[in-house]
Amino acid sequence: MTSPVHVTSEIGTLKTVLLKRPGKEVENLTPDIMGRLLFDDIPYLPEIQREHDFFAKTLQDNGVETIYLETLAAEALDAGNVKEEFLEKMLDESGLVSSTLHAALKEYLLSMETQDMVDKIMAGVRTNEIDYKSNALVDLSSSEDYPFFMDPMPNLYFTRDPAASMGDGLTINRMTFAARRRESLFMEYIMEFHPRFANKGVNVWRSRNHLDRMEGGDELILNDHVLAIGISQRTSARSIEELAQVLFAKHSGFDKILAIKIPNNRAMMHLDTVFTMIDYDKFTIHPGIQDNGGNVDTFILEPGKDNHINISHRTDLQNVLREVLKVPELILIPVGNGDAVVAPREQWNDGSNTLAIAPNTVVTYNRNYVSNEVLRSYGIKVIEVISAELSRGRGGPRCMSMPIVREDLKK
Ligand SMILES: NC(=O)NCCC[C@H](N)C(=O)O
């Protein structure tokens, strides 16, 4: 049986992708909470939706099927008859101060149609939406001016991160920050109950029930047996080693992982904010991850004897990539042409976060015009999308897309 999830490269022709249209959750940001919710500004909803629709249409015009997280989530809950069970879990993970508030929110949300309930959970629940009175001390003493019972999830349109396709399976991720931790619960239910995926042989290589963190922006599928995973602000070295154990033991097809260490900071939160694959032998790179000699700490994990993992340390990333991909030359294309001002500016707005929809064909933000011209100078087909509001969330085309099916590369 062919798995409904099938991704064996970063660049094979994209057939199906998971998106999330930004909704009211991005309007439920305020200056007080946006930093904690991992935003640097507040998007203008009609415009961010227009830009996102343009992104989706661009993919569709290029033959890609676009499916939506919010729709699949509601369909999964109905198909599995698990609306209440899901809601219980979501409430448990939402940091509610009391069981009476839990009960009140449960009643409020369960009374909605499933799609409305899903959209509402994503958007967040304001304190003025339900008539809630309680004499419990925790309620009486909780902050009166905090406007939400349930926080919004404005980062959901970055579908790349809460889960990541990998061969005929995926990782469903334990996210680093509380602001994003509930997001991966949607994917857990989609994989378990949506008729498109349930009982169809999709391997969950790593579930969200882990202490160690991993996010999809760090997970790159270089080919059908080599992965690159960032050791970053969002993905720990320990979780990479745990994943390696599973992938190597379960005959996943993957037998080599390059763990690439990148700086731990907001601008470079995931590997794909500084490094993406464009073609068999071409990558974008932000020079900020290289030292003066162009080196990057890279650890190669491979299966050893008796389930041990052999780890070798290299710093010559370019040579390592050339060797594992078996190409005669390998080109690292610097974002912003490596200029001291343009590179950090365009990287901040996701100039290196390209989404390959076929070998040598990428979707990028139009605002990164220097990087886009550099890519074109290498003969790469660059398809630009509008990006004034989308970029405020600090993610680009790769972050906003979770490939579900890609064509295998020709050998
Ligand atoms: N893969 C990515 O780099 N995703 C972008 C995530 C941006 C989001 N505001 C976050 O901080 O998690």
PDB file of N, CA and C in Angstrom, residues 37-129:
ATOM      1  N   LEU A  37       4.086  35.185  22.330  1.00  0.00           N
ATOM      2  CA  LEU A  37       3.490  34.330  21.297  1.00  0.00           C
ATOM      3  C   LEU A  37       4.332  34.310  20.016  1.00  0.00           C
ATOM      4  N   LEU A  38       5.561  34.780  20.114  1.00  0.00           N
ATOM      5  CA  LEU A  38       6.574  34.609  19.064  1.00  0.00           C
ATOM      6  C   LEU A  38       6.287  35.426  17.798  1.00  0.00           C
ATOM      7  N   PHE A  39       5.671  36.587  18.000  1.00  0.00           N
ATOM      8  CA  PHE A  39       5.473  37.528  16.896  1.00  0.00           C
ATOM      9  C   PHE A  39       6.219  38.825  17.187  1.00  0.00           C
ATOM     10  N   ASP A  40       6.660  39.505  16.130  1.00  0.00           N
ATOM     11  CA  ASP A  40       7.365  40.766  16.295  1.00  0.00           C
ATOM     12  C   ASP A  40       6.473  41.947  15.970  1.00  0.00           C
ATOM     13  N   ASP A  41       5.291  41.670  15.453  1.00  0.00           N
ATOM     14  CA  ASP A  41       4.351  42.733  15.123  1.00  0.00           C
ATOM     15  C   ASP A  41       2.979  42.086  14.929  1.00  0.00           C
ATOM     16  N   ILE A  42       1.972  42.934  14.714  1.00  0.00           N
ATOM     17  CA  ILE A  42       0.611  42.406  14.595  1.00  0.00           C
ATOM     18  C   ILE A  42       0.173  42.484  13.136  1.00  0.00           C
ATOM     19  N   PRO A  43      -0.052  41.342  12.501  1.00  0.00           N
ATOM     20  CA  PRO A  43      -0.458  41.379  11.094  1.00  0.00           C
ATOM     21  C   PRO A  43      -1.854  41.966  10.916  1.00  0.00           C
ATOM     22  N   TYR A  44      -2.080  42.544   9.741  1.00  0.00           N
ATOM     23  CA  TYR A  44      -3.400  43.068   9.365  1.00  0.00           C
ATOM     24  C   TYR A  44      -4.146  41.921   8.692  1.00  0.00           C
ATOM     25  N   LEU A  45      -5.197  41.434   9.334  1.00  0.00           N
ATOM     26  CA  LEU A  45      -5.810  40.158   8.936  1.00  0.00           C
ATOM     27  C   LEU A  45      -6.235  40.078   7.463  1.00  0.00           C
ATOM     28  N   PRO A  46      -7.010  41.060   6.949  1.00  0.00           N
ATOM     29  CA  PRO A  46      -7.429  40.903   5.542  1.00  0.00           C
ATOM     30  C   PRO A  46      -6.238  40.790   4.584  1.00  0.00           C
ATOM     31  N   GLU A  47      -5.170  41.513   4.893  1.00  0.00           N
ATOM     32  CA  GLU A  47      -4.021  41.505   3.997  1.00  0.00           C
ATOM     33  C   GLU A  47      -3.212  40.200   4.134  1.00  0.00           C
ATOM     34  N   ILE A  48      -3.045  39.718   5.363  1.00  0.00           N
ATOM     35  CA  ILE A  48      -2.276  38.472   5.528  1.00  0.00           C
ATOM     36  C   ILE A  48      -3.049  37.314   4.874  1.00  0.00           C
ATOM     37  N   GLN A  49      -4.400  37.395   4.934  1.00  0.00           N
ATOM     38  CA  GLN A  49      -5.196  36.345   4.271  1.00  0.00           C
ATOM     39  C   GLN A  49      -5.058  36.444   2.749  1.00  0.00           C
ATOM     40  N   ARG A  50      -5.051  37.689   2.247  1.00  0.00           N
ATOM     41  CA  ARG A  50      -4.896  37.871   0.795  1.00  0.00           C
ATOM     42  C   ARG A  50      -3.536  37.305   0.348  1.00  0.00           C
ATOM     43  N   GLU A  51      -2.512  37.606   1.134  1.00  0.00           N
ATOM     44  CA  GLU A  51      -1.179  37.107   0.781  1.00  0.00           C
ATOM     45  C   GLU A  51      -1.116  35.582   0.871  1.00  0.00           C
ATOM     46  N   HIS A  52      -1.756  35.034   1.892  1.00  0.00           N
ATOM     47  CA  HIS A  52      -1.724  33.580   2.047  1.00  0.00           C
ATOM     48  C   HIS A  52      -2.503  32.904   0.914  1.00  0.00           C
ATOM     49  N   ASP A  53      -3.632  33.502   0.523  1.00  0.00           N
ATOM     50  CA  ASP A  53      -4.407  32.944  -0.600  1.00  0.00           C
ATOM     51  C   ASP A  53      -3.579  32.992  -1.891  1.00  0.00           C
ATOM     52  N   PHE A  54      -2.801  34.063  -2.029  1.00  0.00           N
ATOM     53  CA  PHE A  54      -1.935  34.183  -3.206  1.00  0.00           C
ATOM     54  C   PHE A  54      -0.881  33.067  -3.198  1.00  0.00           C
ATOM     55  N   PHE A  55      -0.332  32.818  -2.026  1.00  0.00           N
ATOM     56  CA  PHE A  55       0.661  31.738  -1.871  1.00  0.00           C
ATOM     57  C   PHE A  55       0.022  30.390  -2.262  1.00  0.00           C
ATOM     58  N   ALA A  56      -1.187  30.142  -1.725  1.00  0.00           N
ATOM     59  CA  ALA A  56      -1.867  28.874  -2.025  1.00  0.00           C
ATOM     60  C   ALA A  56      -2.160  28.755  -3.526  1.00  0.00           C
ATOM     61  N   LYS A  57      -2.616  29.872  -4.125  1.00  0.00           N
ATOM     62  CA  LYS A  57      -2.956  29.855  -5.559  1.00  0.00           C
ATOM     63  C   LYS A  57      -1.692  29.617  -6.392  1.00  0.00           C
ATOM     64  N   THR A  58      -0.593  30.207  -5.967  1.00  0.00           N
ATOM     65  CA  THR A  58       0.672  30.000  -6.684  1.00  0.00           C
ATOM     66  C   THR A  58       1.028  28.512  -6.685  1.00  0.00           C
ATOM     67  N   LEU A  59       0.844  27.873  -5.542  1.00  0.00           N
ATOM     68  CA  LEU A  59       1.147  26.432  -5.470  1.00  0.00           C
ATOM     69  C   LEU A  59       0.176  25.648  -6.352  1.00  0.00           C
ATOM     70  N   GLN A  60      -1.109  25.997  -6.251  1.00  0.00           N
ATOM     71  CA  GLN A  60      -2.113  25.280  -7.069  1.00  0.00           C
ATOM     72  C   GLN A  60      -1.815  25.450  -8.555  1.00  0.00           C
ATOM     73  N   ASP A  61      -1.471  26.671  -8.965  1.00  0.00           N
ATOM     74  CA  ASP A  61      -1.178  26.921 -10.384  1.00  0.00           C
ATOM     75  C   ASP A  61       0.022  26.111 -10.864  1.00  0.00           C
ATOM     76  N   ASN A  62       0.813  25.662  -9.904  1.00  0.00           N
ATOM     77  CA  ASN A  62       1.966  24.834 -10.254  1.00  0.00           C
ATOM     78  C   ASN A  62       1.703  23.351  -9.985  1.00  0.00           C
ATOM     79  N   GLY A  63       0.426  22.998  -9.936  1.00  0.00           N
ATOM     80  CA  GLY A  63       0.053  21.580  -9.883  1.00  0.00           C
ATOM     81  C   GLY A  63       0.052  20.964  -8.500  1.00  0.00           C
ATOM     82  N   VAL A  64       0.107  21.791  -7.451  1.00  0.00           N
ATOM     83  CA  VAL A  64       0.169  21.249  -6.090  1.00  0.00           C
ATOM     84  C   VAL A  64      -1.238  21.219  -5.490  1.00  0.00           C
ATOM     85  N   GLU A  65      -1.584  20.094  -4.880  1.00  0.00           N
ATOM     86  CA  GLU A  65      -2.843  20.026  -4.130  1.00  0.00           C
ATOM     87  C   GLU A  65      -2.613  20.679  -2.761  1.00  0.00           C
ATOM     88  N   THR A  66      -3.463  21.633  -2.395  1.00  0.00           N
ATOM     89  CA  THR A  66      -3.331  22.271  -1.083  1.00  0.00           C
ATOM     90  C   THR A  66      -4.444  21.759  -0.176  1.00  0.00           C
ATOM     91  N   ILE A  67      -4.054  21.245   0.995  1.00  0.00           N
ATOM     92  CA  ILE A  67      -5.056  20.799   1.967  1.00  0.00           C
ATOM     93  C   ILE A  67      -4.833  21.611   3.240  1.00  0.00           C
ATOM     94  N   TYR A  68      -5.888  21.774   4.007  1.00  0.00           N
ATOM     95  CA  TYR A  68      -5.844  22.735   5.111  1.00  0.00           C
ATOM     96  C   TYR A  68      -5.974  22.057   6.478  1.00  0.00           C
ATOM     97  N   LEU A  69      -5.077  22.454   7.357  1.00  0.00           N
ATOM     98  CA  LEU A  69      -5.042  21.905   8.717  1.00  0.00           C
ATOM     99  C   LEU A  69      -6.386  22.047   9.431  1.00  0.00           C
ATOM    100  N   GLU A  70      -6.968  23.246   9.318  1.00  0.00           N
ATOM    101  CA  GLU A  70      -8.192  23.501  10.072  1.00  0.00           C
ATOM    102  C   GLU A  70      -9.347  22.612   9.586  1.00  0.00           C
ATOM    103  N   THR A  71      -9.398  22.367   8.268  1.00  0.00           N
ATOM    104  CA  THR A  71     -10.455  21.506   7.715  1.00  0.00           C
ATOM    105  C   THR A  71     -10.215  20.049   8.104  1.00  0.00           C
ATOM    106  N   LEU A  72      -8.969  19.593   7.918  1.00  0.00           N
ATOM    107  CA  LEU A  72      -8.667  18.194   8.245  1.00  0.00           C
ATOM    108  C   LEU A  72      -8.922  17.910   9.719  1.00  0.00           C
ATOM    109  N   ALA A  73      -8.586  18.880  10.572  1.00  0.00           N
ATOM    110  CA  ALA A  73      -8.756  18.663  12.020  1.00  0.00           C
ATOM    111  C   ALA A  73     -10.240  18.437  12.336  1.00  0.00           C
ATOM    112  N   ALA A  74     -11.101  19.290  11.800  1.00  0.00           N
ATOM    113  CA  ALA A  74     -12.539  19.136  12.081  1.00  0.00           C
ATOM    114  C   ALA A  74     -13.062  17.814  11.500  1.00  0.00           C
ATOM    115  N   GLU A  75     -12.626  17.497  10.278  1.00  0.00           N
ATOM    116  CA  GLU A  75     -13.078  16.240   9.662  1.00  0.00           C
ATOM    117  C   GLU A  75     -12.623  15.031  10.488  1.00  0.00           C
ATOM    118  N   ALA A  76     -11.407  15.106  11.008  1.00  0.00           N
ATOM    119  CA  ALA A  76     -10.869  13.987  11.795  1.00  0.00           C
ATOM    120  C   ALA A  76     -11.689  13.787  13.075  1.00  0.00           C
ATOM    121  N   LEU A  77     -12.027  14.882  13.733  1.00  0.00           N
ATOM    122  CA  LEU A  77     -12.779  14.761  14.991  1.00  0.00           C
ATOM    123  C   LEU A  77     -14.156  14.148  14.743  1.00  0.00           C
ATOM    124  N   ASP A  78     -14.781  14.557  13.627  1.00  0.00           N
ATOM    125  CA  ASP A  78     -16.087  13.973  13.309  1.00  0.00           C
ATOM    126  C   ASP A  78     -15.954  12.514  12.882  1.00  0.00           C
ATOM    127  N   ALA A  79     -14.968  12.244  12.031  1.00  0.00           N
ATOM    128  CA  ALA A  79     -14.812  10.866  11.528  1.00  0.00           C
ATOM    129  C   ALA A  79     -14.543   9.899  12.678  1.00  0.00           C
ATOM    130  N   GLY A  80     -13.748  10.332  13.647  1.00  0.00           N
ATOM    131  CA  GLY A  80     -13.406   9.441  14.752  1.00  0.00           C
ATOM    132  C   GLY A  80     -14.372   9.547  15.919  1.00  0.00           C
ATOM    133  N   ASN A  81     -15.346  10.461  15.787  1.00  0.00           N
ATOM    134  CA  ASN A  81     -16.279  10.694  16.891  1.00  0.00           C
ATOM    135  C   ASN A  81     -15.524  11.006  18.193  1.00  0.00           C
ATOM    136  N   VAL A  82     -14.533  11.876  18.075  1.00  0.00           N
ATOM    137  CA  VAL A  82     -13.644  12.137  19.208  1.00  0.00           C
ATOM    138  C   VAL A  82     -13.578  13.637  19.558  1.00  0.00           C
ATOM    139  N   LYS A  83     -14.641  14.325  19.222  1.00  0.00           N
ATOM    140  CA  LYS A  83     -14.647  15.774  19.471  1.00  0.00           C
ATOM    141  C   LYS A  83     -14.445  16.086  20.967  1.00  0.00           C
ATOM    142  N   GLU A  84     -15.189  15.353  21.806  1.00  0.00           N
ATOM    143  CA  GLU A  84     -15.129  15.642  23.238  1.00  0.00           C
ATOM    144  C   GLU A  84     -13.769  15.253  23.832  1.00  0.00           C
ATOM    145  N   GLU A  85     -13.299  14.082  23.422  1.00  0.00           N
ATOM    146  CA  GLU A  85     -11.998  13.607  23.923  1.00  0.00           C
ATOM    147  C   GLU A  85     -10.891  14.593  23.552  1.00  0.00           C
ATOM    148  N   PHE A  86     -10.930  15.056  22.293  1.00  0.00           N
ATOM    149  CA  PHE A  86      -9.926  16.029  21.831  1.00  0.00           C
ATOM    150  C   PHE A  86     -10.022  17.317  22.646  1.00  0.00           C
ATOM    151  N   LEU A  87     -11.250  17.763  22.852  1.00  0.00           N
ATOM    152  CA  LEU A  87     -11.440  19.018  23.578  1.00  0.00           C
ATOM    153  C   LEU A  87     -10.899  18.907  25.012  1.00  0.00           C
ATOM    154  N   GLU A  88     -11.158  17.771  25.637  1.00  0.00           N
ATOM    155  CA  GLU A  88     -10.625  17.549  26.997  1.00  0.00           C
ATOM    156  C   GLU A  88      -9.104  17.717  27.003  1.00  0.00           C
ATOM    157  N   LYS A  89      -8.456  17.078  26.024  1.00  0.00           N
ATOM    158  CA  LYS A  89      -6.986  17.154  25.982  1.00  0.00           C
ATOM    159  C   LYS A  89      -6.532  18.586  25.746  1.00  0.00           C
ATOM    160  N   MET A  90      -7.215  19.251  24.826  1.00  0.00           N
ATOM    161  CA  MET A  90      -6.832  20.628  24.504  1.00  0.00           C
ATOM    162  C   MET A  90      -7.006  21.524  25.729  1.00  0.00           C
ATOM    163  N   LEU A  91      -8.088  21.335  26.455  1.00  0.00           N
ATOM    164  CA  LEU A  91      -8.298  22.142  27.662  1.00  0.00           C
ATOM    165  C   LEU A  91      -7.241  21.814  28.708  1.00  0.00           C
ATOM    166  N   ASP A  92      -6.919  20.534  28.842  1.00  0.00           N
ATOM    167  CA  ASP A  92      -5.881  20.139  29.808  1.00  0.00           C
ATOM    168  C   ASP A  92      -4.553  20.818  29.514  1.00  0.00           C
ATOM    169  N   GLU A  93      -4.296  21.033  28.225  1.00  0.00           N
ATOM    170  CA  GLU A  93      -2.996  21.612  27.843  1.00  0.00           C
ATOM    171  C   GLU A  93      -3.039  23.136  27.764  1.00  0.00           C
ATOM    172  N   SER A  94      -4.179  23.731  28.094  1.00  0.00           N
ATOM    173  CA  SER A  94      -4.317  25.173  27.885  1.00  0.00           C
ATOM    174  C   SER A  94      -4.061  26.002  29.138  1.00  0.00           C
ATOM    175  N   GLY A  95      -3.560  25.376  30.197  1.00  0.00           N
ATOM    176  CA  GLY A  95      -3.166  26.118  31.388  1.00  0.00           C
ATOM    177  C   GLY A  95      -4.315  26.818  32.081  1.00  0.00           C
ATOM    178  N   LEU A  96      -5.490  26.174  32.159  1.00  0.00           N
ATOM    179  CA  LEU A  96      -6.644  26.807  32.823  1.00  0.00           C
ATOM    180  C   LEU A  96      -6.450  26.787  34.337  1.00  0.00           C
ATOM    181  N   VAL A  97      -6.938  27.839  34.991  1.00  0.00           N
ATOM    182  CA  VAL A  97      -6.635  27.936  36.418  1.00  0.00           C
ATOM    183  C   VAL A  97      -7.498  27.018  37.283  1.00  0.00           C
ATOM    184  N   SER A  98      -8.685  26.641  36.826  1.00  0.00           N
ATOM    185  CA  SER A  98      -9.531  25.838  37.725  1.00  0.00           C
ATOM    186  C   SER A  98     -10.385  24.843  36.950  1.00  0.00           C
ATOM    187  N   SER A  99     -10.861  23.847  37.687  1.00  0.00           N
ATOM    188  CA  SER A  99     -11.697  22.825  37.040  1.00  0.00           C
ATOM    189  C   SER A  99     -13.072  23.391  36.686  1.00  0.00           C
ATOM    190  N   THR A 100     -13.529  24.405  37.416  1.00  0.00           N
ATOM    191  CA  THR A 100     -14.833  24.991  37.051  1.00  0.00           C
ATOM    192  C   THR A 100     -14.714  25.760  35.726  1.00  0.00           C
ATOM    193  N   LEU A 101     -13.575  26.419  35.539  1.00  0.00           N
ATOM    194  CA  LEU A 101     -13.370  27.098  34.253  1.00  0.00           C
ATOM    195  C   LEU A 101     -13.261  26.071  33.121  1.00  0.00           C
ATOM    196  N   HIS A 102     -12.568  24.984  33.408  1.00  0.00           N
ATOM    197  CA  HIS A 102     -12.468  23.884  32.443  1.00  0.00           C
ATOM    198  C   HIS A 102     -13.878  23.437  32.023  1.00  0.00           C
ATOM    199  N   ALA A 103     -14.728  23.235  33.018  1.00  0.00           N
ATOM    200  CA  ALA A 103     -16.095  22.755  32.725  1.00  0.00           C
ATOM    201  C   ALA A 103     -16.883  23.797  31.920  1.00  0.00           C
ATOM    202  N   ALA A 104     -16.718  25.065  32.272  1.00  0.00           N
ATOM    203  CA  ALA A 104     -17.462  26.122  31.569  1.00  0.00           C
ATOM    204  C   ALA A 104     -17.005  26.234  30.107  1.00  0.00           C
ATOM    205  N   LEU A 105     -15.714  26.159  29.911  1.00  0.00           N
ATOM    206  CA  LEU A 105     -15.203  26.242  28.528  1.00  0.00           C
ATOM    207  C   LEU A 105     -15.601  25.010  27.727  1.00  0.00           C
ATOM    208  N   LYS A 106     -15.619  23.888  28.401  1.00  0.00           N
ATOM    209  CA  LYS A 106     -16.012  22.654  27.712  1.00  0.00           C
ATOM    210  C   LYS A 106     -17.448  22.768  27.202  1.00  0.00           C
ATOM    211  N   GLU A 107     -18.308  23.273  28.061  1.00  0.00           N
ATOM    212  CA  GLU A 107     -19.713  23.421  27.678  1.00  0.00           C
ATOM    213  C   GLU A 107     -19.840  24.404  26.498  1.00  0.00           C
ATOM    214  N   TYR A 108     -19.132  25.516  26.612  1.00  0.00           N
ATOM    215  CA  TYR A 108     -19.182  26.557  25.564  1.00  0.00           C
ATOM    216  C   TYR A 108     -18.688  26.009  24.216  1.00  0.00           C
ATOM    217  N   LEU A 109     -17.543  25.342  24.243  1.00  0.00           N
ATOM    218  CA  LEU A 109     -16.938  24.900  22.975  1.00  0.00           C
ATOM    219  C   LEU A 109     -17.664  23.686  22.382  1.00  0.00           C
ATOM    220  N   LEU A 110     -18.118  22.798  23.266  1.00  0.00           N
ATOM    221  CA  LEU A 110     -18.800  21.599  22.749  1.00  0.00           C
ATOM    222  C   LEU A 110     -20.135  21.925  22.092  1.00  0.00           C
ATOM    223  N   SER A 111     -20.712  23.068  22.472  1.00  0.00           N
ATOM    224  CA  SER A 111     -22.011  23.426  21.890  1.00  0.00           C
ATOM    225  C   SER A 111     -21.863  23.875  20.430  1.00  0.00           C
ATOM    226  N   MET A 112     -20.637  24.072  19.990  1.00  0.00           N
ATOM    227  CA  MET A 112     -20.415  24.563  18.613  1.00  0.00           C
ATOM    228  C   MET A 112     -20.339  23.411  17.611  1.00  0.00           C
ATOM    229  N   GLU A 113     -20.605  23.737  16.340  1.00  0.00           N
ATOM    230  CA  GLU A 113     -20.312  22.784  15.263  1.00  0.00           C
ATOM    231  C   GLU A 113     -18.813  22.503  15.308  1.00  0.00           C
ATOM    232  N   THR A 114     -18.418  21.321  14.852  1.00  0.00           N
ATOM    233  CA  THR A 114     -17.010  20.926  15.020  1.00  0.00           C
ATOM    234  C   THR A 114     -16.050  21.926  14.375  1.00  0.00           C
ATOM    235  N   GLN A 115     -16.373  22.364  13.144  1.00  0.00           N
ATOM    236  CA  GLN A 115     -15.459  23.305  12.478  1.00  0.00           C
ATOM    237  C   GLN A 115     -15.362  24.620  13.267  1.00  0.00           C
ATOM    238  N   ASP A 116     -16.512  25.075  13.769  1.00  0.00           N
ATOM    239  CA  ASP A 116     -16.492  26.319  14.551  1.00  0.00           C
ATOM    240  C   ASP A 116     -15.667  26.142  15.820  1.00  0.00           C
ATOM    241  N   MET A 117     -15.793  24.954  16.417  1.00  0.00           N
ATOM    242  CA  MET A 117     -15.031  24.699  17.651  1.00  0.00           C
ATOM    243  C   MET A 117     -13.523  24.719  17.371  1.00  0.00           C
ATOM    244  N   VAL A 118     -13.135  24.069  16.287  1.00  0.00           N
ATOM    245  CA  VAL A 118     -11.712  24.042  15.930  1.00  0.00           C
ATOM    246  C   VAL A 118     -11.211  25.465  15.668  1.00  0.00           C
ATOM    247  N   ASP A 119     -11.983  26.225  14.881  1.00  0.00           N
ATOM    248  CA  ASP A 119     -11.565  27.600  14.558  1.00  0.00           C
ATOM    249  C   ASP A 119     -11.477  28.448  15.830  1.00  0.00           C
ATOM    250  N   LYS A 120     -12.392  28.240  16.727  1.00  0.00           N
ATOM    251  CA  LYS A 120     -12.420  29.021  17.970  1.00  0.00           C
ATOM    252  C   LYS A 120     -11.223  28.671  18.864  1.00  0.00           C
ATOM    253  N   ILE A 121     -10.916  27.374  18.962  1.00  0.00           N
ATOM    254  CA  ILE A 121      -9.750  26.970  19.769  1.00  0.00           C
ATOM    255  C   ILE A 121      -8.479  27.594  19.178  1.00  0.00           C
ATOM    256  N   MET A 122      -8.400  27.599  17.857  1.00  0.00           N
ATOM    257  CA  MET A 122      -7.216  28.178  17.215  1.00  0.00           C
ATOM    258  C   MET A 122      -7.145  29.687  17.463  1.00  0.00           C
ATOM    259  N   ALA A 123      -8.293  30.339  17.395  1.00  0.00           N
ATOM    260  CA  ALA A 123      -8.347  31.802  17.526  1.00  0.00           C
ATOM    261  C   ALA A 123      -8.129  32.262  18.956  1.00  0.00           C
ATOM    262  N   GLY A 124      -8.485  31.392  19.923  1.00  0.00           N
ATOM    263  CA  GLY A 124      -8.402  31.778  21.330  1.00  0.00           C
ATOM    264  C   GLY A 124      -9.767  32.165  21.865  1.00  0.00           C
ATOM    265  N   VAL A 125      -9.965  31.996  23.175  1.00  0.00           N
ATOM    266  CA  VAL A 125     -11.246  32.329  23.799  1.00  0.00           C
ATOM    267  C   VAL A 125     -11.036  33.520  24.734  1.00  0.00           C
ATOM    268  N   ARG A 126     -11.759  34.608  24.471  1.00  0.00           N
ATOM    269  CA  ARG A 126     -11.676  35.811  25.298  1.00  0.00           C
ATOM    270  C   ARG A 126     -12.450  35.616  26.606  1.00  0.00           C
ATOM    271  N   THR A 127     -12.059  36.353  27.643  1.00  0.00           N
ATOM    272  CA  THR A 127     -12.767  36.224  28.920  1.00  0.00           C
ATOM    273  C   THR A 127     -14.181  36.816  28.851  1.00  0.00           C
ATOM    274  N   ASN A 128     -14.425  37.692  27.881  1.00  0.00           N
ATOM    275  CA  ASN A 128     -15.768  38.291  27.802  1.00  0.00           C
ATOM    276  C   ASN A 128     -16.731  37.469  26.929  1.00  0.00           C
ATOM    277  N   GLU A 129     -16.287  36.291  26.506  1.00  0.00           N
ATOM    278  CA  GLU A 129     -17.155  35.500  25.619  1.00  0.00           C
ATOM    279  C   GLU A 129     -18.144  34.640  26.372  1.00  0.00           C
TER     280      GLU A 129
END
